[in-house]
Amino acid sequence: MRYVLAFLVLNMAFVTSAMAQTPQDIVRWVYTSLSQQSAASAQGLDYLSSPGQRHQFFSRQMVAFYQANESYGDDLAGACVDYSFAIPGQDYDAAEIARTLRLTSIKAADRLTIAADFSTFGQPVRVLYEFAAEDGFWKIDDIAGQGFRVSEIPCAAKSADIAAVPIPADSFCYERDNSTLRLELTNSGGARVEIRSWQSNGHSCFAQLDGATVTGGWDFPGDLGCSLQLRVTGQEGLDVFDPDWACKRTLCGQRATLEGLSFPRSSQIDCALLDAGR
């Protein structure tokens, strides 16, 4: 199974590296990935906004926009947009973009804007990526360029049936040493955490709890006084707390513990990797 995971990691390295880095690194990946020898659908903003990835990188309002726009299928005349937000025009020189790319961070209140400046066929271009903190993570909440701003583009789904499709829960997965964590969030503020941790002398912990959002993270009540806590760190990682080791008594072996487990942002992986490893 380790060999299977290694193969998947090699094939998805460009995805997991984007997920594990800062907003500036994510925007840089949008443009530098265009030079990779891979299918166009696996590059740039098109990949990050694809149905299987967008919940990791985009806010709920951006996800809703993409879903509504895609409801028109091949009917480009009726769709909300028929152009790329990342690069003006249908043609570009990936090497020129990578060579001229300059990124600037602009912090304001609870938003972070990454300005991407580059040239395409000698013409200067600036695209703004506005990130907002959502569920404890920076996510792309708006994109603006010459003559457009996504949040100002009216976009209704083609049919009421499509408009009524709920946005699924966001899932965030981590793997560090011999421990894994999966966090699933719903629009209503609910959450579910699953932790698997293999520790000393074969002892392990397994937690699968439902909880709710609190300031700074999430709380997950369990049996017999257990109340597992998950908190977002200053570097956008996740720390696990088990006050009084109450959860250890029901969820862990004798020499294993949940208290002190830590998953930095660099340990975040695509949830498909966890599923493949089981």
Short mmCIF file of C-alpha atoms in Angstrom, two decimals:
data_model
loop_
_atom_site.label_atom_id
_atom_site.label_comp_id
_atom_site.label_asym_id
_atom_site.label_seq_id
_atom_site.Cartn_x
_atom_site.Cartn_y
_atom_site.Cartn_z
CA MET A 1 0.00 0.00 0.00
CA ARG A 2 2.91 2.36 0.67
CA TYR A 3 4.02 1.93 -2.94
CA VAL A 4 0.51 2.85 -4.11
CA LEU A 5 0.58 5.99 -1.98
CA ALA A 6 4.01 6.91 -3.31
CA PHE A 7 2.75 6.60 -6.87
CA LEU A 8 -0.25 8.78 -6.11
CA VAL A 9 1.92 11.39 -4.40
CA LEU A 10 4.17 11.66 -7.46
CA ASN A 11 1.20 12.10 -9.76
CA MET A 12 -0.49 14.66 -7.52
CA ALA A 13 2.56 16.58 -6.27
CA PHE A 14 1.56 19.79 -7.98
CA VAL A 15 -1.86 19.66 -6.30
CA THR A 16 -0.73 18.90 -2.78
CA SER A 17 2.04 21.48 -2.96
CA ALA A 18 -0.52 24.14 -3.85
CA MET A 19 -2.83 23.04 -1.06
CA ALA A 20 -0.06 23.11 1.53
CA GLN A 21 1.26 26.60 0.84
CA THR A 22 0.30 30.23 1.37
CA PRO A 23 -2.16 32.21 -0.77
CA GLN A 24 0.80 33.71 -2.63
CA ASP A 25 2.17 30.25 -3.40
CA ILE A 26 -1.24 29.11 -4.64
CA VAL A 27 -1.44 32.03 -7.08
CA ARG A 28 2.13 31.38 -8.19
CA TRP A 29 1.18 27.75 -8.90
CA VAL A 30 -1.76 28.92 -11.04
CA TYR A 31 0.70 30.45 -13.49
CA THR A 32 3.84 28.33 -13.20
CA SER A 33 1.84 25.11 -13.65
CA LEU A 34 1.01 26.24 -17.19
CA SER A 35 4.54 25.24 -18.17
CA GLN A 36 4.14 21.69 -16.88
CA GLN A 37 3.90 18.83 -19.31
CA SER A 38 0.39 17.78 -18.39
CA ALA A 39 -3.10 18.08 -19.81
CA ALA A 40 -4.56 21.59 -19.85
CA SER A 41 -7.31 20.41 -17.48
CA ALA A 42 -4.62 19.63 -14.88
CA GLN A 43 -3.06 23.09 -14.99
CA GLY A 44 -3.71 26.53 -13.57
CA LEU A 45 -7.00 27.96 -12.43
CA ASP A 46 -8.95 25.47 -14.55
CA TYR A 47 -7.69 22.65 -12.37
CA LEU A 48 -8.12 24.36 -9.00
CA SER A 49 -11.70 25.32 -9.94
CA SER A 50 -12.61 21.84 -11.23
CA PRO A 51 -15.45 20.10 -9.34
CA GLY A 52 -13.12 17.75 -7.48
CA GLN A 53 -10.80 20.50 -6.21
CA ARG A 54 -12.70 23.77 -5.92
CA HIS A 55 -13.96 23.26 -2.36
CA GLN A 56 -10.36 23.14 -1.17
CA PHE A 57 -9.37 26.44 -2.76
CA PHE A 58 -12.49 28.59 -3.22
CA SER A 59 -15.02 30.18 -0.89
CA ARG A 60 -18.63 29.07 -0.92
CA GLN A 61 -19.73 32.04 -3.01
CA MET A 62 -17.10 31.26 -5.65
CA VAL A 63 -18.07 27.58 -5.64
CA ALA A 64 -21.71 28.59 -6.16
CA PHE A 65 -20.65 30.79 -9.09
CA TYR A 66 -18.75 27.98 -10.79
CA GLN A 67 -21.64 25.57 -10.27
CA ALA A 68 -24.16 28.01 -11.73
CA ASN A 69 -21.94 28.76 -14.72
CA GLU A 70 -21.41 25.05 -15.43
CA SER A 71 -25.15 24.42 -15.41
CA TYR A 72 -25.23 25.78 -18.97
CA GLY A 73 -22.99 22.99 -20.24
CA ASP A 74 -21.95 23.62 -23.84
CA ASP A 75 -24.33 26.57 -24.19
CA LEU A 76 -21.60 29.22 -24.07
CA ALA A 77 -23.96 31.89 -25.36
CA GLY A 78 -26.14 31.51 -22.28
CA ALA A 79 -23.36 30.94 -19.76
CA CYS A 80 -22.32 33.66 -17.33
CA VAL A 81 -18.74 33.75 -18.66
CA ASP A 82 -16.88 32.04 -21.48
CA TYR A 83 -13.35 33.23 -20.74
CA SER A 84 -10.53 32.52 -18.31
CA PHE A 85 -10.12 34.70 -15.24
CA ALA A 86 -6.39 34.01 -15.00
CA ILE A 87 -5.20 35.10 -18.47
CA PRO A 88 -6.80 37.45 -21.02
CA GLY A 89 -7.36 35.96 -24.46
CA GLN A 90 -7.35 32.37 -25.64
CA ASP A 91 -3.62 32.10 -26.36
CA TYR A 92 -0.55 32.75 -24.26
CA ASP A 93 3.15 31.95 -23.88
CA ALA A 94 3.53 29.98 -20.63
CA ALA A 95 7.27 30.59 -20.53
CA GLU A 96 6.78 34.36 -20.88
CA ILE A 97 4.22 34.39 -18.07
CA ALA A 98 6.47 32.39 -15.73
CA ARG A 99 9.45 34.60 -16.57
CA THR A 100 7.66 37.91 -15.97
CA LEU A 101 5.40 36.89 -13.07
CA ARG A 102 5.56 39.14 -10.03
CA LEU A 103 3.34 38.71 -6.96
CA THR A 104 2.43 41.32 -4.36
CA SER A 105 0.48 40.75 -1.13
CA ILE A 106 -2.00 43.38 0.06
CA LYS A 107 -3.47 42.82 3.54
CA ALA A 108 -6.66 44.58 4.61
CA ALA A 109 -8.79 43.64 7.62
CA ASP A 110 -9.88 40.01 7.20
CA ARG A 111 -8.95 39.80 3.52
CA LEU A 112 -5.71 39.17 1.70
CA THR A 113 -5.25 40.20 -1.93
CA ILE A 114 -2.54 38.72 -4.11
CA ALA A 115 -1.77 40.86 -7.16
CA ALA A 116 -0.35 38.85 -10.05
CA ASP A 117 1.53 41.00 -12.57
CA PHE A 118 2.91 39.45 -15.76
CA SER A 119 3.09 40.00 -19.47
CA THR A 120 1.55 38.04 -22.32
CA PHE A 121 2.81 38.69 -25.85
CA GLY A 122 4.51 41.79 -24.48
CA GLN A 123 1.37 43.29 -22.96
CA PRO A 124 1.27 43.91 -19.18
CA VAL A 125 -1.51 42.19 -17.24
CA ARG A 126 -2.65 42.42 -13.63
CA VAL A 127 -5.07 39.95 -12.01
CA LEU A 128 -6.17 40.30 -8.39
CA TYR A 129 -6.97 37.25 -6.27
CA GLU A 130 -8.85 38.16 -3.10
CA PHE A 131 -8.65 35.59 -0.31
CA ALA A 132 -11.04 35.48 2.64
CA ALA A 133 -10.75 33.44 5.82
CA GLU A 134 -13.43 30.74 5.72
CA ASP A 135 -13.61 27.80 8.14
CA GLY A 136 -10.14 28.71 9.37
CA PHE A 137 -8.48 28.64 5.93
CA TRP A 138 -7.62 31.25 3.31
CA LYS A 139 -9.79 30.66 0.22
CA ILE A 140 -10.15 32.55 -3.04
CA ASP A 141 -13.27 34.67 -2.59
CA ASP A 142 -13.06 36.94 -5.64
CA ILE A 143 -10.97 37.48 -8.77
CA ALA A 144 -10.65 40.74 -10.68
CA GLY A 145 -8.90 41.72 -13.89
CA GLN A 146 -9.23 44.18 -16.73
CA GLY A 147 -12.94 44.79 -17.23
CA PHE A 148 -14.26 42.18 -14.80
CA ARG A 149 -14.75 41.25 -11.17
CA VAL A 150 -16.32 37.85 -10.52
CA SER A 151 -18.46 39.03 -7.59
CA GLU A 152 -20.08 41.61 -9.89
CA ILE A 153 -20.99 39.14 -12.65
CA PRO A 154 -24.67 38.09 -12.39
CA CYS A 155 -24.87 34.33 -12.60
CA ALA A 156 -27.99 32.26 -12.00
CA ALA A 157 -28.18 28.53 -12.61
CA LYS A 158 -29.91 27.43 -15.81
CA SER A 159 -32.68 25.65 -13.93
CA ALA A 160 -34.20 25.73 -10.46
CA ASP A 161 -33.27 22.09 -10.01
CA ILE A 162 -29.58 22.83 -10.47
CA ALA A 163 -29.78 25.93 -8.32
CA ALA A 164 -31.22 23.84 -5.50
CA VAL A 165 -28.29 21.40 -5.43
CA PRO A 166 -26.60 21.93 -2.05
CA ILE A 167 -22.91 22.64 -1.83
CA PRO A 168 -21.35 19.52 -0.30
CA ALA A 169 -19.32 19.57 2.86
CA ASP A 170 -15.77 20.81 2.63
CA SER A 171 -13.19 18.13 3.46
CA PHE A 172 -9.65 18.74 4.66
CA CYS A 173 -7.20 15.88 5.09
CA TYR A 174 -3.77 15.62 6.71
CA GLU A 175 -1.09 12.99 7.14
CA ARG A 176 1.90 13.31 9.44
CA ASP A 177 4.21 10.55 10.60
CA ASN A 178 1.83 7.69 11.48
CA SER A 179 -1.26 9.82 12.03
CA THR A 180 -4.03 11.02 9.73
CA LEU A 181 -6.85 13.52 10.20
CA ARG A 182 -9.94 14.21 8.12
CA LEU A 183 -12.13 17.25 8.88
CA GLU A 184 -15.51 17.64 7.15
CA LEU A 185 -17.43 20.92 7.47
CA THR A 186 -21.02 21.70 6.53
CA ASN A 187 -22.66 25.02 5.66
CA SER A 188 -24.75 24.84 8.85
CA GLY A 189 -21.68 25.00 11.08
CA GLY A 190 -21.55 21.30 11.79
CA ALA A 191 -18.33 19.30 11.61
CA ARG A 192 -17.01 15.75 11.75
CA VAL A 193 -13.47 14.71 12.56
CA GLU A 194 -11.80 11.37 12.01
CA ILE A 195 -8.36 10.76 13.48
CA ARG A 196 -6.25 7.61 13.13
CA SER A 197 -2.95 7.57 14.99
CA TRP A 198 -0.50 4.67 15.37
CA GLN A 199 1.93 5.24 18.25
CA SER A 200 4.33 3.43 20.61
CA ASN A 201 4.40 -0.36 20.81
CA GLY A 202 1.52 -0.78 18.39
CA HIS A 203 -0.93 1.23 20.48
CA SER A 204 -3.27 3.50 18.53
CA CYS A 205 -6.09 6.03 18.71
CA PHE A 206 -9.20 6.11 16.56
CA ALA A 207 -11.67 8.99 16.84
CA GLN A 208 -14.76 9.64 14.74
CA LEU A 209 -16.81 12.41 16.31
CA ASP A 210 -19.43 14.96 15.30
CA GLY A 211 -19.19 18.51 16.59
CA ALA A 212 -19.66 22.19 15.88
CA THR A 213 -17.70 25.32 15.05
CA VAL A 214 -16.43 27.44 17.95
CA THR A 215 -14.11 30.44 18.11
CA GLY A 216 -10.77 29.37 16.75
CA GLY A 217 -11.78 25.89 15.68
CA TRP A 218 -14.19 23.07 16.52
CA ASP A 219 -15.35 21.04 19.55
CA PHE A 220 -16.31 17.37 19.35
CA PRO A 221 -18.11 15.90 22.38
CA GLY A 222 -17.77 12.18 23.00
CA ASP A 223 -18.65 9.64 25.68
CA LEU A 224 -17.80 9.76 29.40
CA GLY A 225 -16.81 13.41 29.55
CA CYS A 226 -14.71 13.35 26.39
CA SER A 227 -14.60 16.67 24.51
CA LEU A 228 -11.99 16.65 21.78
CA GLN A 229 -10.89 20.09 20.60
CA LEU A 230 -9.46 21.05 17.22
CA ARG A 231 -7.87 24.48 16.88
CA VAL A 232 -6.44 26.35 13.88
CA THR A 233 -2.84 27.43 14.43
CA GLY A 234 -1.33 30.75 13.41
CA GLN A 235 0.21 29.00 10.40
CA GLU A 236 -3.18 27.55 9.33
CA GLY A 237 -2.42 24.08 10.65
CA LEU A 238 -4.53 22.08 13.11
CA ASP A 239 -3.71 21.17 16.74
CA VAL A 240 -5.58 18.49 18.69
CA PHE A 241 -6.42 18.96 22.39
CA ASP A 242 -7.83 16.38 24.80
CA PRO A 243 -8.39 18.21 28.13
CA ASP A 244 -7.68 15.92 31.10
CA TRP A 245 -7.09 13.12 28.57
CA ALA A 246 -10.79 12.29 28.83
CA CYS A 247 -11.00 11.12 25.20
CA LYS A 248 -7.90 8.93 25.53
CA ARG A 249 -9.75 6.63 27.92
CA THR A 250 -12.32 5.61 25.30
CA LEU A 251 -10.54 6.25 22.00
CA CYS A 252 -6.92 5.18 22.53
CA GLY A 253 -4.78 2.24 23.58
CA GLN A 254 -2.80 2.32 26.82
CA ARG A 255 0.31 4.03 25.43
CA ALA A 256 -1.34 6.26 22.83
CA THR A 257 -2.84 9.71 23.23
CA LEU A 258 -4.69 12.34 21.20
CA GLU A 259 -3.45 15.30 23.24
CA GLY A 260 -0.60 17.05 21.46
CA LEU A 261 -1.20 15.72 17.96
CA SER A 262 -0.39 18.50 15.50
CA PHE A 263 -0.93 18.74 11.76
CA PRO A 264 0.84 21.71 10.13
CA ARG A 265 -0.45 23.13 6.85
CA SER A 266 2.45 21.41 5.08
CA SER A 267 0.97 18.04 6.05
CA GLN A 268 -2.32 18.70 4.22
CA ILE A 269 -2.97 16.23 1.40
CA ASP A 270 -5.71 15.48 -1.09
CA CYS A 271 -8.37 13.37 0.64
CA ALA A 272 -8.17 10.88 -2.24
CA LEU A 273 -4.78 9.83 -0.86
CA LEU A 274 -6.36 8.79 2.44
CA ASP A 275 -9.11 6.90 0.66
CA ALA A 276 -6.58 5.11 -1.53
CA GLY A 277 -4.55 4.04 1.47
CA ARG A 278 -7.38 2.25 3.24
#
